[in-house]
Each structure stands twice: as structure tokens, then as C-alpha cells.
mmCIF file of N, CA, C and O in Angstrom:
data_model
loop_
_atom_site.group_PDB
_atom_site.id
_atom_site.type_symbol
_atom_site.label_atom_id
_atom_site.label_comp_id
_atom_site.label_asym_id
_atom_site.label_seq_id
_atom_site.Cartn_x
_atom_site.Cartn_y
_atom_site.Cartn_z
ATOM 1 N N MET A 1 0.815 -1.188 0.000
ATOM 2 C CA MET A 1 0.000 0.000 0.000
ATOM 3 C C MET A 1 0.866 1.263 0.000
ATOM 4 O O MET A 1 0.523 2.248 -0.630
ATOM 5 N N LYS A 2 2.018 1.205 0.698
ATOM 6 C CA LYS A 2 2.902 2.372 0.736
ATOM 7 C C LYS A 2 3.476 2.669 -0.643
ATOM 8 O O LYS A 2 3.592 3.834 -1.028
ATOM 9 N N LYS A 3 3.835 1.623 -1.378
ATOM 10 C CA LYS A 3 4.381 1.824 -2.718
ATOM 11 C C LYS A 3 3.328 2.404 -3.656
ATOM 12 O O LYS A 3 3.640 3.221 -4.526
ATOM 13 N N PHE A 4 2.083 1.988 -3.491
ATOM 14 C CA PHE A 4 1.006 2.499 -4.334
ATOM 15 C C PHE A 4 0.793 3.994 -4.081
ATOM 16 O O PHE A 4 0.671 4.777 -5.030
ATOM 17 N N ILE A 5 0.782 4.403 -2.825
ATOM 18 C CA ILE A 5 0.606 5.817 -2.500
ATOM 19 C C ILE A 5 1.802 6.622 -2.997
ATOM 20 O O ILE A 5 1.640 7.706 -3.563
ATOM 21 N N PHE A 6 3.006 6.094 -2.811
ATOM 22 C CA PHE A 6 4.204 6.771 -3.308
ATOM 23 C C PHE A 6 4.147 6.921 -4.822
ATOM 24 O O PHE A 6 4.489 7.978 -5.361
ATOM 25 N N SER A 7 3.697 5.897 -5.524
ATOM 26 C CA SER A 7 3.608 5.941 -6.976
ATOM 27 C C SER A 7 2.595 6.983 -7.431
ATOM 28 O O SER A 7 2.839 7.712 -8.396
ATOM 29 N N CYS A 8 1.468 7.059 -6.744
ATOM 30 C CA CYS A 8 0.453 8.055 -7.094
ATOM 31 C C CYS A 8 0.961 9.472 -6.843
ATOM 32 O O CYS A 8 0.715 10.379 -7.647
ATOM 33 N N VAL A 9 1.675 9.671 -5.738
ATOM 34 C CA VAL A 9 2.244 10.984 -5.442
ATOM 35 C C VAL A 9 3.302 11.340 -6.476
ATOM 36 O O VAL A 9 3.373 12.485 -6.946
ATOM 37 N N LEU A 10 4.110 10.375 -6.879
ATOM 38 C CA LEU A 10 5.129 10.597 -7.899
ATOM 39 C C LEU A 10 4.478 11.006 -9.216
ATOM 40 O O LEU A 10 4.936 11.935 -9.890
ATOM 41 N N MET A 11 3.401 10.331 -9.576
ATOM 42 C CA MET A 11 2.689 10.645 -10.808
ATOM 43 C C MET A 11 2.110 12.056 -10.754
ATOM 44 O O MET A 11 2.256 12.838 -11.701
ATOM 45 N N LEU A 12 1.472 12.400 -9.660
ATOM 46 C CA LEU A 12 0.873 13.730 -9.538
ATOM 47 C C LEU A 12 1.922 14.839 -9.529
ATOM 48 O O LEU A 12 1.743 15.880 -10.173
ATOM 49 N N CYS A 13 3.012 14.621 -8.815
ATOM 50 C CA CYS A 13 4.068 15.634 -8.767
ATOM 51 C C CYS A 13 4.703 15.835 -10.142
ATOM 52 O O CYS A 13 5.012 16.967 -10.531
ATOM 53 N N GLY A 14 4.893 14.761 -10.858
ATOM 54 C CA GLY A 14 5.447 14.869 -12.207
ATOM 55 C C GLY A 14 4.530 15.628 -13.150
ATOM 56 O O GLY A 14 4.967 16.490 -13.916
ATOM 57 N N MET A 15 3.233 15.347 -13.074
ATOM 58 C CA MET A 15 2.274 16.033 -13.946
ATOM 59 C C MET A 15 2.152 17.511 -13.577
ATOM 60 O O MET A 15 2.143 18.382 -14.454
ATOM 61 N N ILE A 16 2.042 17.804 -12.287
ATOM 62 C CA ILE A 16 1.904 19.194 -11.858
ATOM 63 C C ILE A 16 3.178 19.978 -12.158
ATOM 64 O O ILE A 16 3.129 21.117 -12.652
ATOM 65 N N GLY A 17 4.322 19.384 -11.873
ATOM 66 C CA GLY A 17 5.593 20.066 -12.143
ATOM 67 C C GLY A 17 5.821 20.313 -13.620
ATOM 68 O O GLY A 17 6.220 21.404 -14.033
ATOM 69 N N GLY A 18 5.576 19.300 -14.443
ATOM 70 C CA GLY A 18 5.768 19.444 -15.887
ATOM 71 C C GLY A 18 4.819 20.451 -16.499
ATOM 72 O O GLY A 18 5.207 21.292 -17.317
ATOM 73 N N THR A 19 3.555 20.392 -16.105
ATOM 74 C CA THR A 19 2.572 21.318 -16.649
ATOM 75 C C THR A 19 2.838 22.745 -16.182
ATOM 76 O O THR A 19 2.728 23.694 -16.971
ATOM 77 N N GLY A 20 3.215 22.903 -14.925
ATOM 78 C CA GLY A 20 3.536 24.228 -14.417
ATOM 79 C C GLY A 20 4.733 24.839 -15.123
ATOM 80 O O GLY A 20 4.727 26.022 -15.483
ATOM 81 N N TRP A 21 5.759 24.046 -15.330
ATOM 82 C CA TRP A 21 6.949 24.554 -16.002
ATOM 83 C C TRP A 21 6.642 24.864 -17.468
ATOM 84 O O TRP A 21 7.134 25.839 -18.033
ATOM 85 N N LEU A 22 5.789 24.043 -18.079
ATOM 86 C CA LEU A 22 5.394 24.278 -19.471
ATOM 87 C C LEU A 22 4.621 25.584 -19.604
ATOM 88 O O LEU A 22 4.875 26.380 -20.508
ATOM 89 N N ILE A 23 3.696 25.837 -18.699
ATOM 90 C CA ILE A 23 2.926 27.077 -18.725
ATOM 91 C C ILE A 23 3.839 28.274 -18.475
ATOM 92 O O ILE A 23 3.714 29.315 -19.135
ATOM 93 N N ALA A 24 4.757 28.134 -17.519
ATOM 94 C CA ALA A 24 5.680 29.230 -17.230
ATOM 95 C C ALA A 24 6.586 29.527 -18.426
ATOM 96 O O ALA A 24 6.845 30.697 -18.749
ATOM 97 N N SER A 25 7.048 28.488 -19.101
ATOM 98 C CA SER A 25 7.908 28.693 -20.273
ATOM 99 C C SER A 25 7.140 29.334 -21.416
ATOM 100 O O SER A 25 7.680 30.168 -22.148
ATOM 101 N N ALA A 26 5.895 28.941 -21.584
ATOM 102 C CA ALA A 26 5.098 29.492 -22.677
ATOM 103 C C ALA A 26 4.679 30.934 -22.404
ATOM 104 O O ALA A 26 4.511 31.716 -23.336
ATOM 105 N N SER A 27 4.538 31.302 -21.138
ATOM 106 C CA SER A 27 4.074 32.653 -20.833
ATOM 107 C C SER A 27 5.200 33.678 -20.789
ATOM 108 O O SER A 27 4.933 34.875 -20.756
ATOM 109 N N ILE A 28 6.439 33.238 -20.781
ATOM 110 C CA ILE A 28 7.571 34.163 -20.775
ATOM 111 C C ILE A 28 7.697 34.865 -22.129
ATOM 112 O O ILE A 28 8.014 36.034 -22.205
ATOM 113 N N VAL A 29 7.411 34.146 -23.196
ATOM 114 C CA VAL A 29 7.564 34.682 -24.541
ATOM 115 C C VAL A 29 6.408 35.628 -24.838
ATOM 116 O O VAL A 29 5.294 35.441 -24.363
ATOM 117 N N GLN A 30 6.667 36.624 -25.654
ATOM 118 C CA GLN A 30 5.638 37.587 -26.010
ATOM 119 C C GLN A 30 4.483 36.898 -26.723
ATOM 120 O O GLN A 30 4.663 35.903 -27.417
ATOM 121 N N GLY A 31 3.300 37.438 -26.562
ATOM 122 C CA GLY A 31 2.120 36.876 -27.196
ATOM 123 C C GLY A 31 2.236 36.866 -28.710
ATOM 124 O O GLY A 31 2.676 37.831 -29.327
ATOM 125 N N GLY A 32 1.843 35.754 -29.312
ATOM 126 C CA GLY A 32 1.891 35.618 -30.764
ATOM 127 C C GLY A 32 3.221 35.148 -31.306
ATOM 128 O O GLY A 32 3.379 34.984 -32.511
ATOM 129 N N ALA A 33 4.212 34.935 -30.435
ATOM 130 C CA ALA A 33 5.520 34.517 -30.914
ATOM 131 C C ALA A 33 5.522 33.052 -31.344
ATOM 132 O O ALA A 33 6.252 32.672 -32.252
ATOM 133 N N TRP A 34 4.697 32.229 -30.706
ATOM 134 C CA TRP A 34 4.612 30.817 -31.056
ATOM 135 C C TRP A 34 3.211 30.501 -31.534
ATOM 136 O O TRP A 34 2.238 31.034 -31.040
ATOM 137 N N SER A 35 3.124 29.578 -32.455
ATOM 138 C CA SER A 35 1.799 29.201 -32.941
ATOM 139 C C SER A 35 1.141 28.181 -32.009
ATOM 140 O O SER A 35 -0.078 28.159 -31.888
ATOM 141 N N THR A 36 1.927 27.325 -31.344
ATOM 142 C CA THR A 36 1.379 26.340 -30.411
ATOM 143 C C THR A 36 2.273 26.242 -29.187
ATOM 144 O O THR A 36 3.429 26.670 -29.206
ATOM 145 N N VAL A 37 1.741 25.642 -28.140
ATOM 146 C CA VAL A 37 2.519 25.427 -26.922
ATOM 147 C C VAL A 37 3.596 24.371 -27.160
ATOM 148 O O VAL A 37 4.639 24.379 -26.520
ATOM 149 N N LEU A 38 3.376 23.465 -28.107
ATOM 150 C CA LEU A 38 4.363 22.423 -28.380
ATOM 151 C C LEU A 38 5.666 22.989 -28.932
ATOM 152 O O LEU A 38 6.683 22.303 -28.925
ATOM 153 N N ASN A 39 5.663 24.229 -29.386
ATOM 154 C CA ASN A 39 6.901 24.839 -29.854
ATOM 155 C C ASN A 39 7.840 25.181 -28.704
ATOM 156 O O ASN A 39 8.970 25.601 -28.930
ATOM 157 N N VAL A 40 7.381 25.030 -27.459
ATOM 158 C CA VAL A 40 8.266 25.190 -26.305
ATOM 159 C C VAL A 40 9.343 24.116 -26.326
ATOM 160 O O VAL A 40 10.445 24.314 -25.851
ATOM 161 N N PHE A 41 9.040 22.966 -26.921
ATOM 162 C CA PHE A 41 9.967 21.839 -26.940
ATOM 163 C C PHE A 41 11.029 22.020 -28.016
ATOM 164 O O PHE A 41 11.163 21.237 -28.940
ATOM 165 N N ASP A 42 11.815 23.079 -27.891
ATOM 166 C CA ASP A 42 12.978 23.298 -28.740
ATOM 167 C C ASP A 42 14.142 22.597 -28.049
ATOM 168 O O ASP A 42 14.537 22.969 -26.951
ATOM 169 N N PHE A 43 14.686 21.562 -28.685
ATOM 170 C CA PHE A 43 15.665 20.722 -28.007
ATOM 171 C C PHE A 43 17.024 21.390 -27.829
ATOM 172 O O PHE A 43 17.925 20.819 -27.259
ATOM 173 N N GLY A 44 17.194 22.615 -28.281
ATOM 174 C CA GLY A 44 18.406 23.361 -27.986
ATOM 175 C C GLY A 44 18.290 24.107 -26.674
ATOM 176 O O GLY A 44 19.271 24.595 -26.134
ATOM 177 N N ASP A 45 17.080 24.178 -26.143
ATOM 178 C CA ASP A 45 16.807 24.919 -24.916
ATOM 179 C C ASP A 45 16.813 23.950 -23.732
ATOM 180 O O ASP A 45 16.143 22.922 -23.773
ATOM 181 N N PRO A 46 17.542 24.246 -22.663
ATOM 182 C CA PRO A 46 17.582 23.315 -21.521
ATOM 183 C C PRO A 46 16.247 23.170 -20.796
ATOM 184 O O PRO A 46 16.015 22.170 -20.130
ATOM 185 N N GLU A 47 15.343 24.147 -20.917
ATOM 186 C CA GLU A 47 14.043 24.033 -20.268
ATOM 187 C C GLU A 47 13.242 22.865 -20.822
ATOM 188 O O GLU A 47 12.438 22.263 -20.116
ATOM 189 N N CYS A 48 13.456 22.532 -22.068
ATOM 190 C CA CYS A 48 12.761 21.408 -22.693
ATOM 191 C C CYS A 48 13.079 20.110 -21.960
ATOM 192 O O CYS A 48 12.188 19.289 -21.716
ATOM 193 N N TYR A 49 14.319 19.931 -21.581
ATOM 194 C CA TYR A 49 14.720 18.696 -20.909
ATOM 195 C C TYR A 49 14.165 18.628 -19.479
ATOM 196 O O TYR A 49 13.866 17.547 -18.984
ATOM 197 N N ILE A 50 14.019 19.772 -18.847
ATOM 198 C CA ILE A 50 13.430 19.792 -17.505
ATOM 199 C C ILE A 50 11.960 19.391 -17.577
ATOM 200 O O ILE A 50 11.480 18.595 -16.765
ATOM 201 N N ILE A 51 11.247 19.920 -18.556
ATOM 202 C CA ILE A 51 9.835 19.570 -18.735
ATOM 203 C C ILE A 51 9.695 18.086 -19.049
ATOM 204 O O ILE A 51 8.842 17.402 -18.476
ATOM 205 N N LEU A 52 10.530 17.592 -19.941
ATOM 206 C CA LEU A 52 10.478 16.166 -20.277
ATOM 207 C C LEU A 52 10.813 15.298 -19.071
ATOM 208 O O LEU A 52 10.227 14.222 -18.894
ATOM 209 N N PHE A 53 11.742 15.746 -18.224
ATOM 210 C CA PHE A 53 12.075 14.996 -17.019
ATOM 211 C C PHE A 53 10.862 14.851 -16.109
ATOM 212 O O PHE A 53 10.594 13.767 -15.590
ATOM 213 N N PHE A 54 10.126 15.943 -15.920
ATOM 214 C CA PHE A 54 8.926 15.874 -15.085
ATOM 215 C C PHE A 54 7.909 14.896 -15.657
ATOM 216 O O PHE A 54 7.290 14.120 -14.927
ATOM 217 N N TYR A 55 7.718 14.917 -16.979
ATOM 218 C CA TYR A 55 6.748 14.008 -17.569
ATOM 219 C C TYR A 55 7.222 12.552 -17.532
ATOM 220 O O TYR A 55 6.415 11.641 -17.390
ATOM 221 N N VAL A 56 8.512 12.328 -17.613
ATOM 222 C CA VAL A 56 9.042 10.967 -17.472
ATOM 223 C C VAL A 56 8.819 10.467 -16.048
ATOM 224 O O VAL A 56 8.467 9.297 -15.834
ATOM 225 N N VAL A 57 8.988 11.343 -15.062
ATOM 226 C CA VAL A 57 8.717 10.982 -13.665
ATOM 227 C C VAL A 57 7.251 10.596 -13.512
ATOM 228 O O VAL A 57 6.915 9.625 -12.823
ATOM 229 N N ALA A 58 6.350 11.322 -14.174
ATOM 230 C CA ALA A 58 4.925 11.007 -14.104
ATOM 231 C C ALA A 58 4.630 9.650 -14.731
ATOM 232 O O ALA A 58 3.840 8.864 -14.188
ATOM 233 N N VAL A 59 5.275 9.338 -15.840
ATOM 234 C CA VAL A 59 5.065 8.037 -16.491
ATOM 235 C C VAL A 59 5.608 6.910 -15.615
ATOM 236 O O VAL A 59 4.973 5.860 -15.477
ATOM 237 N N ILE A 60 6.760 7.119 -15.005
ATOM 238 C CA ILE A 60 7.321 6.102 -14.107
ATOM 239 C C ILE A 60 6.390 5.868 -12.926
ATOM 240 O O ILE A 60 6.149 4.722 -12.525
ATOM 241 N N GLY A 61 5.846 6.936 -12.361
ATOM 242 C CA GLY A 61 4.893 6.793 -11.262
ATOM 243 C C GLY A 61 3.643 6.046 -11.682
ATOM 244 O O GLY A 61 3.110 5.220 -10.929
ATOM 245 N N THR A 62 3.160 6.298 -12.894
ATOM 246 C CA THR A 62 1.978 5.594 -13.405
ATOM 247 C C THR A 62 2.256 4.102 -13.561
ATOM 248 O O THR A 62 1.435 3.270 -13.165
ATOM 249 N N VAL A 63 3.398 3.777 -14.128
ATOM 250 C CA VAL A 63 3.755 2.363 -14.324
ATOM 251 C C VAL A 63 3.903 1.654 -12.982
ATOM 252 O O VAL A 63 3.426 0.521 -12.809
ATOM 253 N N MET A 64 4.534 2.321 -12.020
ATOM 254 C CA MET A 64 4.694 1.713 -10.698
ATOM 255 C C MET A 64 3.346 1.492 -10.024
ATOM 256 O O MET A 64 3.125 0.466 -9.379
ATOM 257 N N ALA A 65 2.425 2.442 -10.181
ATOM 258 C CA ALA A 65 1.098 2.304 -9.566
ATOM 259 C C ALA A 65 0.325 1.160 -10.202
ATOM 260 O O ALA A 65 -0.349 0.395 -9.502
ATOM 261 N N ILE A 66 0.414 1.032 -11.501
ATOM 262 C CA ILE A 66 -0.284 -0.072 -12.186
ATOM 263 C C ILE A 66 0.285 -1.419 -11.748
ATOM 264 O O ILE A 66 -0.454 -2.383 -11.544
ATOM 265 N N LYS A 67 1.616 -1.487 -11.600
ATOM 266 C CA LYS A 67 2.225 -2.744 -11.131
ATOM 267 C C LYS A 67 1.773 -3.084 -9.726
ATOM 268 O O LYS A 67 1.577 -4.253 -9.389
ATOM 269 N N GLU A 68 1.591 -2.081 -8.870
ATOM 270 C CA GLU A 68 1.152 -2.323 -7.488
ATOM 271 C C GLU A 68 -0.315 -2.752 -7.447
ATOM 272 O O GLU A 68 -0.702 -3.508 -6.555
ATOM 273 N N ILE A 69 -1.132 -2.262 -8.359
ATOM 274 C CA ILE A 69 -2.533 -2.681 -8.396
ATOM 275 C C ILE A 69 -2.628 -4.158 -8.764
ATOM 276 O O ILE A 69 -3.411 -4.899 -8.185
ATOM 277 N N LYS A 70 -1.805 -4.582 -9.723
ATOM 278 C CA LYS A 70 -1.857 -5.969 -10.183
ATOM 279 C C LYS A 70 -1.232 -6.937 -9.192
ATOM 280 O O LYS A 70 -1.523 -8.114 -9.214
ATOM 281 N N ALA A 71 -0.371 -6.442 -8.306
ATOM 282 C CA ALA A 71 0.319 -7.326 -7.355
ATOM 283 C C ALA A 71 -0.559 -7.688 -6.165
ATOM 284 O O ALA A 71 -1.562 -7.255 -5.868
#
């Protein structure tokens, strides 16, 4: 049960952190500079890797939670 709760918290923190950083990155640029929010993922920019890290943490938490449900 502890692993399941930890996995759910990991998933939520990853989603909230990634989405928050994505919104912050998109709002720094002047309005109309990008056509979509997905243009934030410029792989020359280090912020892209931070956002991807948060989403990878969320996926890992999801996989761990699913494994704990089946166990």
C-alpha cells in the first residue's frame, strides 16, 4: 500500500511540475511569438529537458502504480 501511494504521489508531482513549467515557459515569450505550446519543446533549450524529465517521472509513477494494483 505504501508503494502504491508513493507511486500516485510521484505521478501527480510529475504532472503538476511538468505542466507548471510548461505554462511558465510558454508565458515568458511575447504573445503571438509561437503558434502552439508544443513549440516550447525546442531541443536546444535546456528548459525542454526539464519539462520532459517531469513528464518521465509522471510516467514512471503511473507504471509503478499499475504494477502495485496488479500485485
